[in-house]
Structures are given as C-alpha cells and as structure tokens.
Coordinates of C-alpha atoms and ligand atoms in Angstrom, one line a residue:
M1 CA -106.5 -23.6 -0.4
L2 CA -105.6 -26.5 -2.6
K3 CA -107.9 -28.1 -5.1
V4 CA -108.4 -31.8 -5.4
D5 CA -109.4 -33.2 -8.8
L6 CA -111.0 -36.6 -8.6
S7 CA -112.0 -36.8 -12.2
G8 CA -109.2 -39.4 -12.9
A9 CA -110.4 -41.6 -10.0
S10 CA -114.2 -41.5 -10.4
A11 CA -114.3 -44.5 -12.9
F12 CA -112.7 -46.7 -10.2
F13 CA -114.9 -45.8 -7.2
T14 CA -117.0 -48.4 -5.5
G15 CA -120.8 -47.8 -5.1
A16 CA -121.8 -44.2 -5.0
G17 CA -118.2 -42.9 -4.7
P18 CA -116.5 -41.2 -1.8
D19 CA -118.4 -41.6 1.4
Y20 CA -118.8 -38.0 2.5
A21 CA -121.1 -39.0 5.4
H22 CA -118.3 -41.0 6.8
A23 CA -115.9 -38.1 6.2
A24 CA -118.3 -35.8 8.1
L25 CA -118.2 -38.1 11.0
A26 CA -114.4 -38.2 11.0
H27 CA -114.4 -34.4 10.8
E28 CA -116.7 -34.1 13.8
T29 CA -114.7 -36.6 15.7
L30 CA -111.4 -34.8 15.0
L31 CA -112.7 -31.3 15.8
S32 CA -114.7 -32.3 18.9
G33 CA -111.6 -34.1 20.3
S34 CA -113.7 -37.3 20.9
G35 CA -111.6 -39.7 18.8
L36 CA -108.7 -42.0 19.5
G37 CA -105.5 -40.1 20.3
S38 CA -107.3 -36.8 20.7
D39 CA -104.7 -35.5 23.1
F40 CA -102.4 -35.4 20.1
T41 CA -104.5 -33.0 18.0
G42 CA -102.7 -29.8 19.0
W43 CA -101.4 -29.5 15.4
L44 CA -104.8 -28.2 14.5
G45 CA -104.2 -24.9 16.4
L46 CA -100.4 -24.9 16.0
P47 CA -100.0 -22.1 13.5
R48 CA -101.9 -19.7 15.6
R49 CA -100.2 -20.9 18.8
I50 CA -96.7 -20.6 17.4
R51 CA -97.4 -17.1 16.1
D52 CA -98.5 -16.1 19.6
T53 CA -95.6 -17.7 21.4
E54 CA -92.2 -18.7 19.9
L55 CA -92.3 -17.3 16.4
D56 CA -90.4 -14.1 17.2
R57 CA -87.8 -16.0 19.1
I58 CA -87.4 -18.5 16.3
V59 CA -86.9 -15.7 13.8
A60 CA -84.4 -13.9 16.1
A61 CA -82.4 -17.1 16.6
A62 CA -82.3 -17.7 12.9
E63 CA -81.0 -14.2 12.3
K64 CA -78.3 -14.7 14.8
I65 CA -77.2 -18.0 13.1
R66 CA -77.4 -16.5 9.6
A67 CA -75.3 -13.5 10.7
R68 CA -72.4 -15.5 12.2
S69 CA -72.4 -19.0 10.6
R70 CA -71.9 -20.5 7.2
A71 CA -73.7 -23.7 8.2
L72 CA -76.5 -25.1 10.4
V73 CA -76.2 -28.7 11.4
V74 CA -79.7 -30.0 12.2
V75 CA -79.7 -33.2 14.3
G76 CA -83.0 -35.2 14.2
I77 CA -84.8 -38.1 12.8
G78 CA -88.4 -38.9 11.6
G79 CA -90.8 -36.3 12.6
S80 CA -88.0 -34.2 14.0
Y81 CA -86.3 -34.0 10.6
L82 CA -88.4 -34.7 7.5
G83 CA -90.6 -31.6 7.5
A84 CA -87.7 -29.2 7.7
R85 CA -85.8 -31.0 5.0
G86 CA -88.9 -31.2 2.8
A87 CA -89.5 -27.5 3.2
I88 CA -86.0 -26.5 2.5
E89 CA -85.6 -28.7 -0.5
L90 CA -88.9 -27.5 -1.9
L91 CA -88.5 -23.8 -1.3
R92 CA -84.7 -23.4 -1.3
P93 CA -83.3 -26.2 -3.4
V94 CA -80.3 -24.1 -4.1
P95 CA -79.1 -21.9 -1.2
G96 CA -79.4 -18.2 -1.9
E97 CA -76.4 -15.8 -1.8
G98 CA -75.4 -15.6 1.9
D99 CA -77.7 -18.4 3.0
P100 CA -76.0 -20.8 5.4
K101 CA -75.9 -24.4 4.2
V102 CA -78.2 -26.7 6.2
F103 CA -76.9 -30.2 6.9
F104 CA -79.1 -32.9 8.3
V105 CA -77.5 -35.5 10.6
G106 CA -78.8 -37.9 13.2
N107 CA -81.2 -39.4 10.7
G108 CA -79.3 -42.7 10.5
L109 CA -76.3 -44.5 11.9
S110 CA -74.0 -44.4 8.9
A111 CA -70.4 -43.5 9.7
D112 CA -69.7 -42.8 6.0
Y113 CA -72.5 -40.3 5.8
L114 CA -71.3 -38.5 8.9
C115 CA -67.8 -38.3 7.5
D116 CA -69.1 -36.9 4.2
V117 CA -71.0 -34.2 6.1
L118 CA -67.9 -33.4 8.2
R119 CA -65.8 -33.1 5.0
Q120 CA -68.3 -30.7 3.5
L121 CA -68.5 -28.7 6.7
G122 CA -64.7 -28.3 6.7
D123 CA -63.7 -25.5 9.0
A124 CA -66.8 -23.3 8.4
D125 CA -68.4 -21.6 11.4
F126 CA -71.5 -23.5 12.3
D127 CA -74.4 -23.8 14.7
V128 CA -76.3 -26.9 15.8
N129 CA -80.0 -27.3 16.2
V130 CA -80.7 -30.6 18.0
I131 CA -84.3 -31.7 17.7
S132 CA -85.8 -34.6 19.7
K133 CA -89.1 -34.6 21.4
S134 CA -88.3 -37.6 23.6
G135 CA -84.7 -36.5 24.0
T136 CA -83.7 -40.2 24.0
T137 CA -83.7 -41.3 20.4
L138 CA -80.4 -43.2 19.7
E139 CA -79.6 -41.8 16.2
P140 CA -79.8 -38.1 17.0
A141 CA -78.3 -38.6 20.5
V142 CA -75.2 -40.2 19.0
S143 CA -74.8 -37.5 16.3
F144 CA -75.4 -34.7 18.9
R145 CA -72.6 -36.1 21.1
I146 CA -70.2 -36.0 18.1
F147 CA -71.2 -32.4 17.2
R148 CA -71.0 -31.2 20.8
E149 CA -67.5 -32.5 20.9
L150 CA -66.7 -30.6 17.6
L151 CA -68.2 -27.4 18.9
A152 CA -66.3 -27.7 22.2
K153 CA -63.0 -28.1 20.2
K154 CA -63.9 -25.2 17.9
Y155 CA -65.5 -22.7 20.3
G156 CA -64.2 -23.7 23.7
D157 CA -66.3 -22.1 26.5
M158 CA -68.5 -20.5 23.9
A159 CA -69.7 -23.8 22.4
G160 CA -73.0 -23.7 24.2
E161 CA -73.8 -20.4 22.4
H162 CA -73.9 -22.4 19.2
I163 CA -76.5 -25.0 20.4
F164 CA -80.2 -24.6 20.0
A165 CA -82.3 -27.4 21.5
T166 CA -85.9 -28.2 20.3
T167 CA -87.4 -30.7 22.7
D168 CA -90.2 -31.4 25.3
A169 CA -91.1 -28.5 27.6
R170 CA -90.5 -30.5 30.7
R171 CA -89.1 -34.1 30.3
G172 CA -86.3 -36.0 28.7
A173 CA -82.5 -36.2 28.6
L174 CA -82.2 -33.4 26.1
K175 CA -84.4 -31.1 28.2
S176 CA -82.3 -31.8 31.3
L177 CA -79.0 -31.2 29.4
A178 CA -80.4 -28.0 27.8
D179 CA -81.4 -26.7 31.2
A180 CA -78.1 -27.6 32.8
E181 CA -76.0 -26.1 30.1
G182 CA -78.2 -23.1 29.4
W183 CA -78.7 -23.7 25.7
E184 CA -81.4 -21.7 24.0
S185 CA -84.4 -24.0 23.8
F186 CA -87.6 -24.3 21.8
V187 CA -90.6 -26.5 22.6
V188 CA -92.2 -29.5 20.8
P189 CA -95.7 -29.2 22.3
D190 CA -97.0 -32.1 24.3
D191 CA -100.1 -32.4 22.2
V192 CA -98.3 -32.5 18.9
G193 CA -96.7 -35.8 17.6
G194 CA -93.4 -35.7 15.8
R195 CA -94.9 -36.2 12.3
F196 CA -97.3 -33.3 12.8
S197 CA -94.7 -30.9 14.2
V198 CA -93.3 -29.2 11.1
L199 CA -95.1 -25.9 11.9
S200 CA -93.5 -25.7 15.4
A201 CA -89.9 -24.7 16.0
V202 CA -89.1 -28.3 14.8
G203 CA -89.5 -27.2 11.2
L204 CA -89.5 -23.4 11.5
L205 CA -86.1 -22.8 12.9
P206 CA -84.1 -24.7 10.3
M207 CA -86.4 -23.2 7.6
A208 CA -85.8 -19.7 8.8
V209 CA -82.0 -20.3 8.8
A210 CA -82.3 -21.5 5.2
G211 CA -83.9 -18.2 4.3
I212 CA -87.5 -19.2 4.1
D213 CA -90.0 -16.5 5.2
V214 CA -91.5 -18.4 8.1
R215 CA -93.8 -15.6 9.1
R216 CA -95.4 -16.0 5.6
V217 CA -95.6 -19.7 6.2
V218 CA -97.3 -19.4 9.6
D219 CA -99.8 -16.7 8.4
A220 CA -100.8 -18.8 5.5
A221 CA -101.1 -21.9 7.7
V222 CA -103.4 -20.1 10.1
A223 CA -105.8 -19.3 7.2
E224 CA -105.5 -22.8 5.8
M225 CA -106.3 -24.6 9.0
D226 CA -109.3 -22.3 9.5
A227 CA -110.5 -23.1 6.0
L228 CA -110.1 -26.8 6.5
R229 CA -112.2 -26.7 9.6
V230 CA -115.3 -25.8 7.5
P231 CA -117.2 -29.1 6.9
G232 CA -118.5 -30.0 3.4
S233 CA -117.9 -32.2 0.4
D234 CA -116.1 -29.3 -1.2
N235 CA -113.4 -29.4 1.6
P236 CA -110.3 -30.8 -0.2
A237 CA -109.3 -32.8 2.8
W238 CA -112.7 -34.6 2.7
Q239 CA -112.3 -35.3 -1.0
Y240 CA -108.8 -36.7 -0.7
A241 CA -109.5 -38.8 2.5
A242 CA -112.8 -40.1 1.2
A243 CA -111.5 -40.9 -2.2
R244 CA -108.4 -42.9 -1.0
Q245 CA -110.5 -44.8 1.6
N246 CA -113.0 -45.7 -1.2
L247 CA -110.2 -46.9 -3.5
Y248 CA -108.6 -48.8 -0.6
G249 CA -111.8 -50.6 0.0
K250 CA -111.7 -51.7 -3.6
G251 CA -108.2 -53.2 -3.3
F252 CA -106.0 -50.3 -4.2
S253 CA -103.7 -50.8 -1.3
V254 CA -100.6 -48.8 -2.5
E255 CA -100.7 -45.0 -3.0
I256 CA -97.9 -43.4 -5.0
L257 CA -97.4 -39.7 -4.4
G258 CA -95.8 -38.0 -7.4
C259 CA -94.8 -34.6 -8.5
Y260 CA -93.1 -33.1 -11.5
E261 CA -90.8 -30.9 -9.4
P262 CA -87.6 -32.7 -8.3
S263 CA -87.5 -30.3 -5.3
F264 CA -90.7 -32.1 -4.0
R265 CA -88.7 -35.3 -3.2
F266 CA -88.4 -34.8 0.6
M267 CA -91.9 -33.5 0.9
A268 CA -92.9 -36.9 -0.4
E269 CA -90.6 -38.4 2.3
W270 CA -92.4 -36.3 4.9
W271 CA -95.8 -37.4 3.5
K272 CA -94.7 -41.1 3.6
Q273 CA -94.0 -40.8 7.3
L274 CA -97.2 -38.9 8.0
Y275 CA -99.4 -41.4 6.3
G276 CA -97.4 -44.6 6.9
E277 CA -97.1 -44.0 10.6
S278 CA -100.6 -42.7 11.0
E279 CA -102.5 -45.4 9.1
G280 CA -100.3 -48.5 9.0
K281 CA -101.6 -50.4 12.1
D282 CA -104.1 -53.0 13.3
G283 CA -103.4 -54.9 10.0
K284 CA -104.7 -52.0 7.9
G285 CA -103.3 -49.1 6.0
I286 CA -102.6 -47.9 2.5
F287 CA -98.8 -48.3 1.8
P288 CA -97.4 -44.9 0.9
A289 CA -94.8 -44.8 -1.8
S290 CA -93.4 -41.9 -3.9
V291 CA -92.2 -41.2 -7.4
E292 CA -90.5 -38.3 -9.1
Y293 CA -91.8 -37.5 -12.5
T294 CA -90.8 -37.4 -15.2
A295 CA -87.6 -39.1 -14.1
D296 CA -89.3 -42.2 -12.7
L297 CA -91.4 -42.7 -15.8
H298 CA -88.2 -44.0 -17.2
S299 CA -87.7 -46.5 -14.3
M300 CA -91.0 -47.1 -12.5
G301 CA -93.3 -46.1 -15.4
Q302 CA -93.5 -49.7 -16.7
Y303 CA -94.6 -51.0 -13.3
V304 CA -97.2 -48.3 -12.9
Q305 CA -98.6 -48.9 -16.3
E306 CA -98.7 -52.7 -16.4
G307 CA -97.8 -54.2 -13.0
P308 CA -100.2 -55.6 -10.4
R309 CA -103.3 -53.3 -10.3
M310 CA -103.2 -52.3 -6.6
L311 CA -101.8 -48.8 -7.2
M312 CA -103.5 -45.5 -6.9
E313 CA -101.6 -42.4 -7.9
S314 CA -101.8 -38.9 -6.3
I315 CA -100.1 -36.2 -8.1
V316 CA -99.2 -32.8 -6.7
R317 CA -99.2 -30.1 -9.5
F318 CA -98.2 -26.5 -9.1
D319 CA -100.4 -24.2 -11.2
S320 CA -97.6 -21.8 -12.1
S321 CA -93.9 -22.2 -12.4
L322 CA -91.5 -19.8 -10.7
C323 CA -89.3 -19.7 -13.9
S324 CA -89.8 -20.0 -17.6
Y325 CA -87.5 -21.2 -20.2
A326 CA -88.4 -21.6 -23.9
V327 CA -87.0 -24.6 -25.9
P328 CA -84.5 -23.0 -28.3
F329 CA -85.0 -23.0 -32.1
D330 CA -82.2 -24.7 -34.0
A331 CA -82.2 -24.2 -37.8
A332 CA -80.5 -27.5 -38.4
D333 CA -83.0 -29.4 -36.3
G334 CA -80.7 -32.4 -36.1
D335 CA -82.5 -33.6 -33.0
G336 CA -85.9 -33.1 -34.5
L337 CA -87.1 -30.9 -31.6
N338 CA -88.2 -27.9 -33.6
Y339 CA -91.9 -29.0 -33.2
I340 CA -91.7 -27.7 -29.7
A341 CA -89.2 -24.8 -30.3
G342 CA -90.4 -21.6 -28.6
R343 CA -92.7 -23.4 -26.2
D344 CA -92.0 -23.0 -22.5
L345 CA -90.6 -25.9 -20.6
A346 CA -93.3 -25.6 -18.0
E347 CA -96.0 -25.9 -20.8
V348 CA -94.2 -29.0 -22.2
C349 CA -94.1 -30.5 -18.7
A350 CA -97.9 -29.8 -18.2
V351 CA -98.6 -31.6 -21.4
A352 CA -96.4 -34.5 -20.3
A353 CA -98.4 -34.7 -17.0
D354 CA -101.7 -34.8 -18.9
A355 CA -100.4 -37.5 -21.1
V356 CA -99.2 -39.6 -18.2
K357 CA -102.5 -39.2 -16.4
E358 CA -104.4 -40.4 -19.4
A359 CA -102.0 -43.4 -19.9
H360 CA -102.1 -44.5 -16.2
I361 CA -105.9 -44.2 -16.0
S362 CA -106.2 -46.3 -19.1
G363 CA -103.7 -48.8 -17.5
G364 CA -106.1 -49.2 -14.5
V365 CA -104.5 -46.7 -12.0
P366 CA -106.9 -44.3 -10.3
N367 CA -105.5 -40.8 -10.5
I368 CA -106.0 -38.0 -7.9
V369 CA -104.6 -34.5 -8.7
I370 CA -103.8 -32.1 -5.9
R371 CA -103.4 -28.7 -7.3
C372 CA -101.3 -26.1 -5.5
A373 CA -101.0 -22.5 -6.7
R374 CA -97.2 -22.0 -6.4
R375 CA -94.1 -23.5 -5.0
D376 CA -93.7 -20.8 -2.4
E377 CA -94.3 -20.2 1.3
E378 CA -98.1 -20.1 0.9
G379 CA -98.1 -23.3 -1.2
F380 CA -96.0 -25.1 1.3
A381 CA -98.3 -24.1 4.2
A382 CA -101.3 -25.2 2.1
L383 CA -99.7 -28.6 1.4
V384 CA -98.8 -29.3 5.0
C385 CA -102.2 -28.3 6.5
F386 CA -104.1 -30.2 3.8
F387 CA -102.1 -33.4 4.1
E388 CA -102.2 -33.3 8.0
F389 CA -105.9 -32.7 8.1
A390 CA -106.7 -35.3 5.5
C391 CA -104.5 -37.8 7.2
A392 CA -106.4 -37.5 10.4
L393 CA -109.7 -37.9 8.6
S394 CA -108.5 -40.8 6.6
G395 CA -107.2 -42.6 9.8
Y396 CA -110.4 -42.1 11.6
M397 CA -112.4 -43.3 8.6
S398 CA -110.4 -46.5 8.6
G399 CA -110.9 -47.0 12.3
V400 CA -107.4 -46.5 13.6
N401 CA -105.8 -44.1 16.0
P402 CA -103.9 -41.8 13.6
F403 CA -101.8 -40.3 16.3
N404 CA -99.9 -43.2 17.9
Q405 CA -97.0 -45.4 16.6
P406 CA -96.7 -48.4 18.9
G407 CA -95.0 -50.5 16.2
V408 CA -91.8 -48.4 16.0
E409 CA -90.8 -49.7 19.5
A410 CA -90.2 -53.3 18.4
Y411 CA -86.8 -52.9 16.7
K412 CA -85.6 -50.5 19.4
K413 CA -86.1 -53.2 22.1
N414 CA -83.9 -55.7 20.1
M415 CA -81.3 -53.0 19.2
F416 CA -80.8 -51.9 22.8
R417 CA -80.5 -55.5 24.0
M418 CA -78.0 -56.3 21.3
L419 CA -76.0 -53.1 22.0
G420 CA -75.9 -53.9 25.7
K421 CA -77.8 -50.9 27.0
P422 CA -78.1 -51.2 30.8
G423 CA -81.5 -52.6 31.7
A424 CA -82.4 -53.7 28.2
V425 CA -83.8 -57.2 27.9
Ligands
PA5_1 O1 -93.4 -39.1 14.4 C1 -92.8 -39.5 15.3 O2 -93.3 -39.6 16.5 C2 -91.4 -40.1 15.1 O3 -91.0 -40.1 13.8 C3 -90.4 -39.3 15.9 O4 -90.5 -38.0 15.4 C4 -89.0 -39.8 15.7 O5 -88.9 -41.1 16.2 C5 -88.0 -39.0 16.5 O6 -88.4 -39.0 17.9 P1 -87.8 -37.8 18.8 O7 -88.2 -36.5 18.3 O8 -88.4 -38.2 20.2 O9 -86.3 -38.0 18.8

C-alpha cells in the first residue's frame, strides 16, 4: 500500500485537522452502496471480477497482436483512453525490443494529429482496439471509421480479424457493429464509469500489448482494494481525502499533482479526469492541475512559490529508482559540479524534492506526499486503487455524486446542432 505523509500540510489545517469521522461516514456510505451514484461502484470489486472473467482472454488477444503486428491503434477518449496511456507511459516509456508501438487516436478531432499518426504508422502491420462504453462518442467514432477503412484496404476480408472492440455488454452502436461483424469484444461493465475503468479490458488490453504484465497488475490491485476497504485513520485514502477536504475548506481550491518522473505525465492526466469529473459539480470542487518536476520548477515554480495562495500540492514519490547513474567526476571541474560527483542522480533528485517541499511550504503551499514503492506493475496498481478509493471518499465528503458527469453533455448538444446531426436541436 502507498503511504501518505501529511507532515507538510499539518500547519495549514483548519481546526483539529483532517475530519476522520467524516471520512468514516463516507467510507461506510461507499461500501454499503447507500450513497449517490452507488450503481457505479463496481470498480471496487473490478480487479477480482476481471481476474475471474476476461483476464485470460485479454492476455490471449494481446499475445496474438504482439505476435503479428508492429503497432496497436487504440481508439478512445476520456475514461476510455487516459488510464491505458498513463499506464503505458509510466511503465513502458520506451517500448521494449519487439514490443508493438501503441498509438492513441480518437482523443480529439485534429486532422493534423491523425495525419502524424498515419505517417508514423507507415505500412506496418497493425491491429485496432476501439474502446467506447456508450459506443456513440463522436471523436472515437470518427477515428474508428477512418481506421476501419484503412484496415479494409490493407487486409481485405480479413480486416475484422484485426479489430478488438471494448464496449457495453448489451447496448450502443459499437456493440451492434461488433456483433454484426463478429469482432472479438470485451466488456466495459455497466456498474463502472469510464474514469474508473482502467482495470477492466479498457486499460488492460492496450497495457498487455505494450508488454506490461497485467496479471501482476490485477493481482496487486486485488490486494490493494482489499486493504483500502479496512476502515481507520491509517487508511491512506482516508488521510488523502480528509486532508484535501480540510484544505479546500480553508480556501485551497486548486490541487497540483506533481511527480519527479517525466513518465508520470499521463498518470497525472488520468488523475485530473478522475478528480475533475468526480468532484467538479454543484458549484463545488477542487480544481485538479498537474506539474512535472523538476522541469516545471523552471516555468511554474515562480507561481507556485509566490502566486495567489490557493494552491495545495500533492507529490507522488517513488521510494526506489529502477536505474542508477552516478554524476561523473571531471578533473577540470569547469562546470563546478564536482561537489556532487559520484552521487547517484536518484539521490540528487530526492534532495531536490526535499528542498522544493521546504520552499513551497514556506511559501504557503500545503504539501502532501504520496509515497509509492516502485515504478512497476504493483506500484501502478497501488496508485490506481488509492486514487480511485480516495476520490470516492472525497466526493462523498463534499456532498456530491462522484460517479456522474452531467456537465459534459452541454457542449455536445451545441456541437451536434452545429454539425447538423439529424434530430439535434
Ligand atoms: O469518464 C467518463 O465517463 C468519460 O470520460 C467517458 O469515458 C468518455 O466521454 C468516453 O465515453 P465513451 O467510452 O462512452 O466513448
């Protein structure tokens, strides 16, 4: 399990500090299924369920793709996209020898981006994993139409063999197409919303194709979810949820999630969706933003240190690096760096992180540290389960339904009317 260090936030808390009685109530509400949106809490049991149902088929499909193709094109947006991308960039930032390259499309409407992907894809053999729970989302539907045409040109009658559809078990245009065309299909469970679906086939199939050991991920997630179910003020999800709600109550309305690993960038994007879509409603919600350290210290650092004081900072730190590299000694020392010669880069980075923490706290930014053992399959599972569980608690603590997203429909209505969709008003 992860560890949450609130020592850098304690000086900023209101009253007696994090309200664990309120966290206990949210925990009970979540696990008893008595809260708002409780029919979308299937993610709590998802790791065990996927292990008992689709996991073998996911691994077999991934092996088939890895054996025959140089690329997988993943078509999806939002919750049908960000988790897989976060996982792959975190755990496989550089594809291993023989790993297919994973391209993500359907997460926007840019013609230029699409053409860039097509150029990179070239004439490589490829498969397509189209992911859409509703099966009707415009961005992935458009990209999927384009890639279906390409598959048909490339593979003729065999094109359907290269399509894997991840969608609702019963409903939607994609489900109907998949059934009619006989594509291999995987399920986005009814009781799991898009942003909570990374541990279903939505995330696991692209991850497995990229060479991530998804059995390890799922096994670890089973244990993590079990551990998070245990109530108590030492539960890291309670600590994180209660601390951020306390700070929000004191006016810290923006949370920046940071990490010292550049490979964490898309995990932060996944986190932003998870928290933004779950909490930003009814006129409430902490605004989730992200930074990549140390790079952003040279761009955003000024604002964090001295801008308006509504920022809280949550930093994900990995206890051990996967690699080590010592700073070389240089007899001439023209750059004056010999004072750190021989010290491991990971150690230098850890010192920098401590220095940043101290500076930002002294600048009035509460600091929460989320400590994860390693940047590996178990670490990824721990991060996902922790952030999902804490998000649900935090949403219930602030009085919203953490599992709906009514606000995302507003722009779609306008867009469909402007595009002339039949029936749109
Ligand atoms: O979390 C969500 O519900 C959304 O981000 C959806 O995942 C996103 O809009 C894509 O929807 P769909 O999977 O239906 O295409």
